[in-house]
């Protein structure tokens, strides 16, 4: 700024000097020619203008120089401030790092001291029942108090095996434990208590058997079985794997649609053309938000009461649809039923095809099930056979706690060996649900076998045909009483 003033002052003095030249001093004394004086004045004015322009240009340059100098000074000051701030931040970061290092060391020491305490606390929680948060216990019991009337070739049977009369019976009692290990892994164990005497549910206890005395009371424990025992991995709702004894694809699915398993087994299960569970590998899942479901099971084939090691495995599968109350399914089975053991002769392979269609809502349910089987009871025989069966069922819920129901089954169990044999079965009843966990039903059942005999869930129905004839044998089964189920 001082330098600029000095320059401007010098330029001003120069201009004053020009004004004080002899030309101005001598002009009043010597009046020479007017034209010469006028020329001198013009030259002087031009010099002054030129000098003014030089001063103006010099002033502009000085302004630019001064602005550059101010910017330089400002940049230097800013740099000094930034450097000072950076140094302060570095010092703060160094201090914070030291504090963090100290805190980490303290936390490590604390964690080391806390681990034994945490382990003790977790172990103590088991004794307080905390593990029950991921464990559930369930149960289901089928029972009846009823009167049974059976006839073989028109005559009531007597002696061992006769089931005529009145009595209370527990046909099934399932007790299950489910435990969830994680969102993926879970396990289930379900025990099955069959008839307490270890025989079929409607056969009275006897002291006979092979070997001798095999039905003695000391063998009551034979009525306690593992129904299900499996480890489950739910990798996705569409892909679930179960290893062990688990529900098979067909029978449990139909039971769920039917809804009255406590009254009677479904048609294929009732006549031993299917079973509800087996040991093996089971893959299942739901697709399209539950619109479609499927299951494929590779199993031993002997049923859940008979673990088998054999030369081949059996396969059962199902694909089903559920849409706005409408349900439909198809399924099938193929295998040796656990008979393909080392050294055994199994000329035939059992197979079965199933279909189900129905509709249900809050007011009613109606459905039809069909099955076709080949060599299902002839695996170890050279003789081939076929079977067909159809079942129609329905119920009407006329009150929130009351319903009426009915069902009709028709079967031809031996179409190739004796096409005359027929089985007809029906039930009707009135059911009351006093609370959510109990169903009580007043039921009448009737079953008839013509031209032979057939083993069913109600025992062997029918009678032997006369020698040399495929007709003539017959039998009936009538039952009336109170049936129910308890579930929790």
Coordinates of C-alpha atoms in Angstrom, one line a residue:
X1 CA 0.0 0.0 0.0
X2 CA 2.9 2.4 0.9
X3 CA 4.6 1.5 -2.4
X4 CA 1.5 2.3 -4.3
X5 CA 1.1 5.7 -2.6
X6 CA 4.8 6.5 -3.4
X7 CA 4.3 5.7 -7.1
X8 CA 1.2 7.8 -7.3
X9 CA 2.8 10.7 -5.5
X10 CA 5.7 10.6 -7.9
X11 CA 3.4 10.6 -10.9
X12 CA 1.6 13.6 -9.4
X13 CA 4.8 15.6 -8.9
X14 CA 5.7 14.9 -12.5
X15 CA 2.5 16.4 -13.6
X16 CA 3.0 19.5 -11.5
X17 CA 6.5 19.8 -12.9
X18 CA 5.1 19.9 -16.3
X19 CA 2.7 22.6 -15.3
X20 CA 5.6 24.7 -13.9
X21 CA 7.7 24.6 -17.1
X22 CA 9.0 27.9 -18.7
X23 CA 6.3 27.8 -21.3
X24 CA 3.7 28.8 -18.6
X25 CA 6.1 31.2 -16.9
X26 CA 7.2 33.1 -20.0
X27 CA 3.9 33.3 -21.8
X28 CA 2.6 36.6 -20.3
X29 CA 6.0 38.5 -20.9
X30 CA 6.7 37.5 -24.5
X31 CA 3.7 37.8 -26.9
X32 CA 5.1 36.3 -30.0
X33 CA 3.0 34.8 -32.6
X34 CA -0.4 33.6 -31.5
X35 CA -0.2 30.4 -33.5
X36 CA 3.1 29.3 -31.9
X37 CA 1.6 29.7 -28.4
X38 CA -1.5 27.8 -29.2
X39 CA 0.6 24.9 -30.6
X40 CA 2.7 24.8 -27.4
X41 CA -0.5 24.7 -25.2
X42 CA -1.9 21.8 -27.3
X43 CA 1.3 19.9 -26.9
X44 CA 1.3 20.4 -23.2
X45 CA -2.3 19.3 -22.8
X46 CA -1.5 16.2 -24.8
X47 CA 1.4 15.4 -22.5
X48 CA -0.8 15.9 -19.4
X49 CA -3.4 13.5 -20.8
X50 CA -0.7 11.0 -21.7
X51 CA 0.7 11.3 -18.2
X52 CA -2.9 10.8 -16.7
X53 CA -3.3 7.7 -18.7
X54 CA 0.0 6.4 -17.5
X55 CA -1.1 7.2 -13.9
X56 CA -4.4 5.4 -14.4
X57 CA -2.7 2.4 -16.0
X58 CA -0.2 2.3 -13.1
X59 CA -3.0 2.6 -10.6
X60 CA -4.8 -0.4 -12.2
X61 CA -1.7 -2.5 -12.1
X62 CA -1.1 -1.6 -8.5
X63 CA -4.7 -2.7 -7.7
X64 CA -4.2 -6.1 -9.4
X65 CA -0.8 -6.5 -7.6
X66 CA -2.4 -5.5 -4.3
X67 CA -5.3 -8.0 -4.7
X68 CA -2.8 -10.8 -5.6
X69 CA -0.8 -9.9 -2.5
X70 CA -3.9 -10.0 -0.3
X71 CA -5.0 -13.4 -1.8
X72 CA -1.5 -14.8 -1.2
X73 CA -1.5 -13.6 2.4
X74 CA -5.0 -15.1 2.9
X75 CA -3.9 -18.5 1.5
X76 CA -0.9 -18.5 3.7
X77 CA -3.1 -17.8 6.7
X78 CA -5.6 -20.5 5.7
X79 CA -2.8 -23.0 5.2
X80 CA -1.4 -22.2 8.6
X81 CA -4.9 -22.6 10.2
X82 CA -5.5 -25.9 8.4
X83 CA -2.1 -27.2 9.4
X84 CA -2.8 -26.3 13.0
X85 CA -6.3 -28.0 12.9
X86 CA -4.8 -31.1 11.3
X87 CA -2.2 -31.3 14.0
X88 CA -4.9 -30.9 16.6
X89 CA -7.1 -33.6 15.0
X90 CA -4.1 -36.0 14.8
X91 CA -3.4 -35.4 18.4
X92 CA -7.1 -36.1 19.3
X93 CA -7.1 -39.3 17.1
X94 CA -3.9 -40.5 18.8
X95 CA -5.5 -39.9 22.2
X96 CA -8.8 -41.7 21.1
X97 CA -6.8 -44.7 19.8
X98 CA -5.0 -45.0 23.1
X99 CA -8.3 -44.8 25.0
X100 CA -9.8 -47.5 22.6
X101 CA -6.8 -49.7 23.1
X102 CA -7.2 -49.4 26.8
X103 CA -11.0 -50.1 26.7
X104 CA -10.4 -53.1 24.5
X105 CA -8.0 -54.5 26.9
X106 CA -10.4 -53.9 29.8
X107 CA -13.3 -55.5 27.8
X108 CA -11.2 -58.6 27.1
X109 CA -10.4 -59.0 30.7
X110 CA -14.1 -58.5 31.6
X111 CA -15.2 -61.0 28.9
X112 CA -12.8 -63.6 30.2
X113 CA -14.2 -63.2 33.7
X114 CA -17.8 -63.2 32.4
X115 CA -17.6 -66.5 30.3
X116 CA -17.7 -68.9 33.3
X117 CA -20.5 -66.9 34.8
X118 CA -22.5 -67.0 31.6
X119 CA -22.0 -70.7 31.2
X120 CA -23.2 -71.2 34.8
X121 CA -26.2 -69.0 34.1
X122 CA -27.2 -70.9 31.0
X123 CA -26.9 -74.3 32.7
X124 CA -28.9 -73.0 35.6
X125 CA -31.7 -71.8 33.2
X126 CA -32.2 -75.4 32.1
X127 CA -33.0 -76.4 35.6
X128 CA -35.5 -73.6 35.8
X129 CA -37.3 -74.8 32.6
X130 CA -36.2 -72.1 30.2
X131 CA -35.6 -74.7 27.5
X132 CA -39.4 -75.3 27.4
X133 CA -39.7 -72.1 25.4
X134 CA -38.7 -74.0 22.4
X135 CA -40.2 -77.4 23.3
X136 CA -43.9 -78.5 23.2
X137 CA -45.7 -81.6 24.4
X138 CA -48.8 -82.8 22.6
X139 CA -51.2 -85.7 22.9
X140 CA -54.1 -87.3 21.2
X141 CA -56.3 -90.2 22.4
X142 CA -59.0 -92.1 20.5
X143 CA -61.5 -93.9 22.7
X144 CA -64.9 -95.5 22.6
X145 CA -67.6 -97.1 24.8
X146 CA -69.7 -99.2 22.5
X147 CA -71.6 -102.4 21.9
X148 CA -70.4 -104.7 19.1
X149 CA -72.3 -107.4 17.3
X150 CA -70.6 -109.6 14.8
X151 CA -71.7 -112.6 12.8
X152 CA -69.9 -115.1 10.6
X153 CA -72.0 -116.9 8.0
X154 CA -75.1 -115.7 10.0
X155 CA -73.9 -117.0 13.4
X156 CA -72.3 -115.1 16.3
X157 CA -68.9 -116.5 16.9
X158 CA -68.0 -117.8 20.3
X159 CA -64.8 -118.5 22.2
X160 CA -61.4 -116.9 21.8
X161 CA -61.4 -113.9 19.5
X162 CA -65.1 -113.2 19.9
X163 CA -65.8 -109.5 20.2
X164 CA -69.5 -109.5 20.8
X165 CA -70.6 -107.4 23.7
X166 CA -70.0 -104.0 25.4
X167 CA -66.8 -102.5 26.5
X168 CA -64.5 -99.4 26.8
X169 CA -61.5 -99.3 24.6
X170 CA -58.6 -96.9 23.9
X171 CA -57.8 -97.5 20.3
X172 CA -54.9 -95.1 20.1
X173 CA -53.0 -92.7 22.4
X174 CA -50.3 -90.6 20.9
X175 CA -47.8 -88.7 23.1
X176 CA -45.5 -86.4 21.2
X177 CA -42.5 -84.0 22.1
X178 CA -41.4 -81.4 19.6
X179 CA -38.2 -79.4 20.1
X180 CA -36.9 -76.5 17.9
X181 CA -33.1 -76.1 17.9
X182 CA -33.0 -73.2 15.5
X183 CA -35.1 -71.7 12.7
X184 CA -33.9 -74.6 10.5
X185 CA -33.5 -77.6 12.8
X186 CA -36.2 -79.4 14.9
X187 CA -37.0 -82.8 16.2
X188 CA -40.1 -84.9 17.0
X189 CA -40.7 -88.0 19.0
X190 CA -44.3 -89.4 19.1
X191 CA -45.2 -92.5 21.0
X192 CA -48.1 -94.7 20.1
X193 CA -50.0 -96.7 22.7
X194 CA -52.0 -99.3 20.9
X195 CA -54.5 -101.7 22.6
X196 CA -53.0 -102.4 26.1
X197 CA -53.1 -106.2 25.6
X198 CA -50.9 -106.0 22.5
X199 CA -53.5 -107.4 20.2
X200 CA -55.8 -105.9 17.6
X201 CA -58.0 -103.2 19.1
X202 CA -61.2 -105.3 19.0
X203 CA -59.9 -108.8 20.0
X204 CA -60.2 -109.9 23.6
X205 CA -57.1 -111.1 25.4
X206 CA -56.3 -114.8 25.4
X207 CA -53.4 -116.8 26.8
X208 CA -52.8 -118.6 23.5
X209 CA -50.4 -117.9 20.8
X210 CA -47.3 -119.1 19.0
X211 CA -44.9 -119.7 20.6
X212 CA -47.1 -120.9 23.5
X213 CA -48.0 -118.2 25.9
X214 CA -46.9 -115.3 23.7
X215 CA -50.0 -113.4 24.6
X216 CA -49.4 -113.5 28.4
X217 CA -50.0 -110.3 30.4
X218 CA -46.3 -109.9 30.8
X219 CA -46.1 -108.8 27.2
X220 CA -48.3 -105.8 27.7
X221 CA -45.4 -103.5 26.8
X222 CA -45.7 -104.6 23.2
X223 CA -48.6 -102.1 22.9
X224 CA -46.1 -99.1 23.3
X225 CA -44.5 -98.1 20.0
X226 CA -42.5 -95.3 18.5
X227 CA -44.9 -93.8 15.9
X228 CA -42.6 -90.9 14.9
X229 CA -39.0 -90.1 15.7
X230 CA -37.2 -87.8 13.3
X231 CA -34.8 -84.9 12.8
X232 CA -36.1 -82.1 10.6
X233 CA -34.3 -79.5 8.5
X234 CA -36.5 -76.8 7.1
X235 CA -34.3 -75.2 4.6
X236 CA -37.3 -73.5 3.0
X237 CA -41.1 -73.8 3.2
X238 CA -40.8 -75.5 -0.2
X239 CA -38.0 -77.9 0.9
X240 CA -38.2 -79.7 4.3
X241 CA -36.2 -82.9 5.0
X242 CA -37.1 -85.4 7.8
X243 CA -34.9 -88.3 8.7
X244 CA -36.4 -91.2 10.7
X245 CA -39.9 -92.4 11.3
X246 CA -42.3 -89.8 10.1
X247 CA -45.7 -89.4 8.5
X248 CA -46.1 -90.9 5.0
X249 CA -47.4 -88.7 2.2
X250 CA -50.9 -90.2 1.7
X251 CA -52.8 -91.4 4.8
X252 CA -52.1 -88.4 7.2
X253 CA -53.0 -86.0 4.4
X254 CA -56.4 -87.7 3.8
X255 CA -57.1 -87.9 7.6
X256 CA -56.6 -84.2 7.8
X257 CA -59.1 -83.6 5.0
X258 CA -61.6 -86.2 6.4
X259 CA -61.5 -84.9 10.0
X260 CA -63.0 -87.9 11.7
X261 CA -60.1 -90.2 12.2
X262 CA -61.2 -90.9 15.8
X263 CA -64.3 -92.6 14.4
X264 CA -62.5 -94.7 11.7
X265 CA -59.3 -95.0 9.7
X266 CA -59.5 -93.8 6.1
X267 CA -60.3 -96.5 3.5
X268 CA -56.8 -97.6 2.4
X269 CA -55.6 -97.7 6.0
X270 CA -58.7 -99.4 7.3
X271 CA -58.2 -102.3 5.0
X272 CA -54.4 -102.5 5.3
X273 CA -53.7 -101.2 1.8
X274 CA -51.7 -98.3 3.3
X275 CA -50.1 -97.2 6.5
X276 CA -49.6 -93.8 8.1
X277 CA -45.9 -93.7 9.0
X278 CA -42.6 -95.5 8.2
X279 CA -38.8 -95.2 8.7
X280 CA -36.8 -93.5 6.0
X281 CA -36.1 -90.1 4.4
X282 CA -39.0 -87.8 3.8
X283 CA -38.9 -84.6 1.6
X284 CA -41.9 -82.3 1.6
X285 CA -42.9 -78.7 1.2
X286 CA -45.4 -76.1 0.1
X287 CA -45.3 -74.2 -3.2
X288 CA -47.0 -71.0 -4.4
X289 CA -47.9 -69.9 -0.9
X290 CA -49.5 -73.2 0.1
X291 CA -51.6 -73.6 -3.1
X292 CA -49.6 -76.7 -3.9
X293 CA -48.0 -79.2 -1.5
X294 CA -45.9 -82.3 -2.1
X295 CA -44.1 -85.1 -0.3
X296 CA -41.8 -87.9 -1.3
X297 CA -40.7 -90.6 1.1
X298 CA -38.1 -93.3 0.6
X299 CA -38.8 -95.9 3.3
X300 CA -38.1 -99.4 4.7
X301 CA -41.6 -100.5 3.8
X302 CA -42.4 -102.5 6.9
X303 CA -44.3 -99.7 8.7
X304 CA -43.4 -97.7 11.8
X305 CA -43.7 -100.8 14.1
X306 CA -41.3 -102.9 12.0
X307 CA -37.9 -101.4 11.2
X308 CA -36.5 -103.5 8.3
X309 CA -33.1 -103.8 6.6
X310 CA -33.7 -105.1 3.1
X311 CA -32.2 -105.2 -0.4
X312 CA -34.5 -102.5 -1.7
X313 CA -36.4 -99.5 -0.5
X314 CA -40.0 -98.4 -1.1
X315 CA -41.2 -95.1 -2.4
X316 CA -44.4 -93.2 -1.7
X317 CA -45.4 -89.8 -3.0
X318 CA -48.1 -87.2 -3.2
X319 CA -48.9 -83.9 -4.9
X320 CA -51.9 -81.9 -3.7
X321 CA -53.8 -78.7 -4.4
X322 CA -55.7 -76.5 -2.0
X323 CA -57.6 -73.5 -3.4
X324 CA -60.4 -71.6 -1.7
X325 CA -61.8 -74.6 0.1
X326 CA -61.3 -77.0 -2.9
X327 CA -58.8 -79.7 -2.3
X328 CA -57.4 -82.5 -4.6
X329 CA -54.5 -84.9 -4.5
X330 CA -52.9 -87.8 -6.4
X331 CA -50.4 -90.2 -4.9
X332 CA -48.8 -93.6 -5.3
X333 CA -46.7 -96.3 -3.7
X334 CA -44.3 -98.9 -5.0
X335 CA -42.0 -101.4 -3.3
X336 CA -41.6 -104.8 -1.5
X337 CA -43.2 -103.7 1.8
X338 CA -40.1 -104.6 3.7
X339 CA -40.1 -108.3 2.5
X340 CA -37.1 -108.0 0.3
X341 CA -34.7 -109.4 2.9
X342 CA -31.6 -111.5 2.2
X343 CA -32.7 -115.0 1.0
X344 CA -36.4 -114.1 0.8
X345 CA -38.4 -114.7 -2.4
X346 CA -40.5 -111.8 -3.5
X347 CA -42.0 -112.5 -7.0
X348 CA -44.3 -109.5 -6.9
X349 CA -43.9 -105.7 -6.2
X350 CA -46.7 -104.0 -4.4
X351 CA -48.1 -100.8 -6.0
X352 CA -50.9 -98.4 -5.2
X353 CA -52.4 -95.4 -6.9
X354 CA -54.5 -92.9 -4.9
X355 CA -56.8 -89.9 -5.7
X356 CA -58.8 -87.5 -3.5
X357 CA -61.1 -84.6 -4.4
X358 CA -63.4 -82.5 -2.2
X359 CA -64.5 -79.2 -0.9
X360 CA -64.9 -77.8 2.6
X361 CA -65.9 -74.6 4.3
X362 CA -67.1 -73.6 7.8
X363 CA -70.5 -75.1 7.1
X364 CA -69.8 -78.4 5.5
X365 CA -67.2 -80.8 4.0
X366 CA -67.6 -83.4 1.3
X367 CA -65.0 -85.6 -0.4
X368 CA -64.3 -88.7 -2.4
X369 CA -61.2 -90.9 -2.1
X370 CA -60.2 -93.7 -4.5
X371 CA -57.4 -96.3 -4.6
X372 CA -56.2 -99.0 -6.9
X373 CA -53.7 -101.6 -5.6
X374 CA -51.8 -104.4 -7.3
X375 CA -50.1 -107.3 -5.4
X376 CA -50.2 -105.3 -2.2
X377 CA -50.8 -108.4 -0.2
X378 CA -49.1 -110.8 -2.6
X379 CA -45.4 -109.7 -2.6
X380 CA -44.2 -113.1 -1.4
X381 CA -46.7 -115.1 -3.5
X382 CA -46.4 -116.0 -7.1
X383 CA -50.1 -115.3 -7.5
X384 CA -51.0 -111.8 -8.7
X385 CA -54.0 -109.8 -7.5
X386 CA -55.6 -106.4 -7.8
X387 CA -57.9 -104.3 -5.5
X388 CA -60.1 -101.3 -5.9
X389 CA -61.8 -99.1 -3.3
X390 CA -63.8 -95.9 -3.1
X391 CA -64.9 -93.9 -0.1
X392 CA -67.4 -90.9 0.0
X393 CA -67.6 -88.8 3.2
X394 CA -69.2 -85.6 4.4
X395 CA -70.3 -83.6 7.4
X396 CA -72.5 -80.6 8.1
X397 CA -71.7 -78.2 10.9
X398 CA -75.2 -77.0 11.8
X399 CA -73.9 -75.3 15.0
X400 CA -70.5 -74.1 16.2
X401 CA -70.3 -77.1 18.6
X402 CA -72.5 -79.6 16.7
X403 CA -72.1 -81.6 13.5
X404 CA -73.6 -84.6 11.7
X405 CA -71.4 -86.8 9.6
X406 CA -71.5 -89.9 7.5
X407 CA -69.3 -92.1 5.2
X408 CA -69.6 -95.0 2.8
X409 CA -66.8 -97.4 1.6
X410 CA -66.9 -99.9 -1.2
X411 CA -64.0 -102.3 -1.9
X412 CA -63.3 -105.2 -4.1
X413 CA -60.1 -106.6 -2.4
X414 CA -59.3 -109.6 -4.6
X415 CA -60.4 -108.8 -8.2
X416 CA -58.1 -111.4 -9.8
X417 CA -58.3 -114.3 -7.3
X418 CA -61.9 -113.9 -6.4
X419 CA -63.8 -111.1 -8.0
X420 CA -66.9 -112.0 -6.0
X421 CA -65.5 -110.8 -2.7
X422 CA -66.9 -107.4 -1.7
X423 CA -66.7 -105.2 1.3
X424 CA -69.3 -102.5 2.2
X425 CA -68.8 -100.2 5.2
X426 CA -70.7 -97.1 6.4
X427 CA -71.0 -95.0 9.5
X428 CA -73.3 -92.1 10.6
X429 CA -73.1 -90.0 13.7
X430 CA -73.8 -86.9 15.7
X431 CA -70.8 -85.1 17.2
X432 CA -70.5 -82.5 20.0
X433 CA -67.5 -80.4 20.8
X434 CA -68.0 -79.2 24.4
X435 CA -64.4 -77.6 24.4
X436 CA -61.8 -77.3 21.8
X437 CA -59.8 -80.3 23.0
X438 CA -62.6 -82.8 23.2
X439 CA -64.9 -84.4 20.6
X440 CA -67.7 -86.7 21.6
X441 CA -69.8 -88.5 19.0
X442 CA -72.8 -90.9 19.1
X443 CA -72.0 -93.3 16.2
X444 CA -73.4 -96.3 14.4
X445 CA -71.1 -98.4 12.2
X446 CA -72.0 -101.3 9.9
X447 CA -69.6 -103.4 7.9
X448 CA -70.3 -106.4 5.6
X449 CA -68.1 -108.8 3.6
X450 CA -69.6 -111.1 1.0
X451 CA -68.1 -114.2 -0.6
X452 CA -65.0 -114.4 1.6
X453 CA -63.3 -112.7 4.5
X454 CA -61.3 -109.5 4.8
X455 CA -59.1 -108.2 7.6
X456 CA -60.0 -104.6 8.6
X457 CA -59.4 -102.2 11.5
X458 CA -62.5 -103.7 13.1
X459 CA -61.1 -107.2 12.9
X460 CA -61.6 -110.0 10.4
X461 CA -65.1 -109.6 8.8
X462 CA -66.7 -112.4 6.8
X463 CA -66.4 -116.1 6.6
X464 CA -64.8 -118.9 4.5
X465 CA -66.4 -119.9 1.3
X466 CA -67.6 -123.5 1.1
X467 CA -64.8 -125.9 -0.3
X468 CA -64.5 -125.6 -4.0
X469 CA -66.6 -122.4 -4.2
X470 CA -65.8 -118.8 -4.5
X471 CA -69.1 -117.7 -3.0
X472 CA -71.1 -118.3 0.1
X473 CA -68.9 -117.0 2.9
X474 CA -70.2 -113.8 4.6
X475 CA -70.0 -111.8 7.7
X476 CA -71.3 -108.6 9.4
X477 CA -70.0 -106.2 12.0
X478 CA -72.3 -103.7 13.8
X479 CA -71.2 -101.3 16.4
X480 CA -73.1 -98.5 18.3
X481 CA -71.8 -96.3 21.0
X482 CA -69.9 -93.2 22.2
X483 CA -66.7 -92.4 20.3
X484 CA -64.4 -89.5 21.1
X485 CA -61.0 -88.0 21.0
X486 CA -59.0 -85.9 23.5
X487 CA -56.2 -83.7 22.1
X488 CA -53.8 -81.3 23.7

